[in-house]
C-alpha cells in the first residue's frame, strides 16, 4: 500500500473521530472511478455490483480530463485497515479495467 494513501486514510478517519458524534456508526461511503472508455467504466460497474456494491452513478462526466465517471456506494464502518485494503483492491481492479480509482468520501455529521 502506498504510504501516501495510508496517511490520507488515517487523517480522514482521525477527522471523522474528532468531528463526528459517533465515529463507529455504519455510514455510506462513496468510491470514485474515472475513465475515457464507456465500455470499461460499465464493465467495472458490473464487477462492483457482483461484489454487492451499489452504483450511485455510472455515465458521462463533466470533467475535462475524463469522459466517464462511476460512483460506487457501500455502507460500512470505516476503519484504517479496511480502508487501506479497499483502496489497494480498488487500485488493482481499476488497473485491470483501465480505469482510474480516485478515492473515497463520506459525510460527517457532528
GROMACS .gro file of C-alpha atoms in nm:
model
  110
    1UNK     CA    1   0.000   0.000   0.000
    2UNK     CA    2   0.126   0.343  -0.093
    3UNK     CA    3   0.228   0.527   0.228
    4UNK     CA    4   0.066   0.847   0.099
    5UNK     CA    5  -0.272   0.673   0.069
    6UNK     CA    6  -0.230   0.517   0.414
    7UNK     CA    7  -0.158   0.861   0.561
    8UNK     CA    8  -0.455   1.018   0.383
    9UNK     CA    9  -0.687   0.741   0.504
   10UNK     CA   10  -0.555   0.777   0.859
   11UNK     CA   11  -0.603   1.156   0.853
   12UNK     CA   12  -0.957   1.128   0.717
   13UNK     CA   13  -1.052   0.875   0.983
   14UNK     CA   14  -0.899   1.097   1.252
   15UNK     CA   15  -1.111   1.389   1.127
   16UNK     CA   16  -1.420   1.168   1.146
   17UNK     CA   17  -1.333   1.075   1.504
   18UNK     CA   18  -1.275   1.438   1.601
   19UNK     CA   19  -1.583   1.583   1.428
   20UNK     CA   20  -1.841   1.308   1.441
   21UNK     CA   21  -2.060   1.236   1.739
   22UNK     CA   22  -2.038   0.861   1.674
   23UNK     CA   23  -1.734   0.757   1.465
   24UNK     CA   24  -1.821   0.385   1.491
   25UNK     CA   25  -2.157   0.419   1.317
   26UNK     CA   26  -2.213   0.245   0.986
   27UNK     CA   27  -2.212   0.510   0.715
   28UNK     CA   28  -2.243   0.549   0.341
   29UNK     CA   29  -1.903   0.551   0.171
   30UNK     CA   30  -1.870   0.651  -0.194
   31UNK     CA   31  -1.583   0.530  -0.410
   32UNK     CA   32  -1.491   0.728  -0.723
   33UNK     CA   33  -1.360   0.598  -1.057
   34UNK     CA   34  -1.288   0.774  -1.388
   35UNK     CA   35  -1.228   0.658  -1.743
   36UNK     CA   36  -1.224   0.772  -2.103
   37UNK     CA   37  -1.381   0.441  -2.206
   38UNK     CA   38  -1.755   0.396  -2.164
   39UNK     CA   39  -1.720   0.019  -2.203
   40UNK     CA   40  -1.453  -0.005  -1.931
   41UNK     CA   41  -1.645   0.203  -1.679
   42UNK     CA   42  -1.960  -0.006  -1.729
   43UNK     CA   43  -1.764  -0.331  -1.706
   44UNK     CA   44  -1.619  -0.214  -1.372
   45UNK     CA   45  -1.966  -0.112  -1.251
   46UNK     CA   46  -2.093  -0.462  -1.329
   47UNK     CA   47  -1.798  -0.616  -1.142
   48UNK     CA   48  -1.863  -0.399  -0.835
   49UNK     CA   49  -2.232  -0.490  -0.837
   50UNK     CA   50  -2.129  -0.855  -0.824
   51UNK     CA   51  -1.945  -0.765  -0.500
   52UNK     CA   52  -2.274  -0.632  -0.352
   53UNK     CA   53  -2.180  -0.269  -0.404
   54UNK     CA   54  -2.445  -0.026  -0.523
   55UNK     CA   55  -2.389   0.210  -0.812
   56UNK     CA   56  -2.478   0.572  -0.737
   57UNK     CA   57  -2.392   0.693  -1.085
   58UNK     CA   58  -2.226   0.550  -1.392
   59UNK     CA   59  -2.211   0.758  -1.706
   60UNK     CA   60  -2.083   1.073  -1.865
   61UNK     CA   61  -1.866   1.304  -1.661
   62UNK     CA   62  -1.846   1.683  -1.663
   63UNK     CA   63  -1.468   1.658  -1.629
   64UNK     CA   64  -1.233   1.788  -1.898
   65UNK     CA   65  -0.989   1.508  -1.807
   66UNK     CA   66  -1.216   1.201  -1.809
   67UNK     CA   67  -1.528   1.134  -2.015
   68UNK     CA   68  -1.692   0.886  -1.775
   69UNK     CA   69  -1.741   0.858  -1.402
   70UNK     CA   70  -1.851   0.575  -1.173
   71UNK     CA   71  -1.959   0.637  -0.814
   72UNK     CA   72  -1.995   0.315  -0.618
   73UNK     CA   73  -2.162   0.303  -0.277
   74UNK     CA   74  -2.123   0.076   0.024
   75UNK     CA   75  -2.249   0.106   0.383
   76UNK     CA   76  -1.978   0.018   0.632
   77UNK     CA   77  -1.792   0.122   0.945
   78UNK     CA   78  -1.466   0.262   0.808
   79UNK     CA   79  -1.154   0.155   0.994
   80UNK     CA   80  -0.797   0.221   0.883
   81UNK     CA   81  -0.707  -0.136   0.789
   82UNK     CA   82  -1.032  -0.186   0.598
   83UNK     CA   83  -0.999   0.140   0.406
   84UNK     CA   84  -0.634   0.068   0.321
   85UNK     CA   85  -0.733  -0.278   0.195
   86UNK     CA   86  -1.022  -0.138  -0.008
   87UNK     CA   87  -0.801   0.131  -0.163
   88UNK     CA   88  -0.542  -0.132  -0.256
   89UNK     CA   89  -0.811  -0.355  -0.407
   90UNK     CA   90  -0.980  -0.069  -0.596
   91UNK     CA   91  -0.647   0.047  -0.738
   92UNK     CA   92  -0.573  -0.306  -0.856
   93UNK     CA   93  -0.917  -0.370  -1.005
   94UNK     CA   94  -0.925  -0.026  -1.167
   95UNK     CA   95  -0.596  -0.111  -1.339
   96UNK     CA   96  -0.745  -0.432  -1.476
   97UNK     CA   97  -1.029  -0.236  -1.633
   98UNK     CA   98  -0.807   0.054  -1.746
   99UNK     CA   99  -0.995   0.288  -1.513
  100UNK     CA  100  -0.858   0.536  -1.257
  101UNK     CA  101  -0.957   0.499  -0.890
  102UNK     CA  102  -0.979   0.843  -0.728
  103UNK     CA  103  -1.055   0.765  -0.364
  104UNK     CA  104  -1.346   0.765  -0.124
  105UNK     CA  105  -1.559   1.002   0.077
  106UNK     CA  106  -1.826   1.002   0.344
  107UNK     CA  107  -2.049   1.252   0.518
  108UNK     CA  108  -1.959   1.362   0.870
  109UNK     CA  109  -2.247   1.452   1.098
  110UNK     CA  110  -2.138   1.627   1.420
   0.00000   0.00000   0.00000
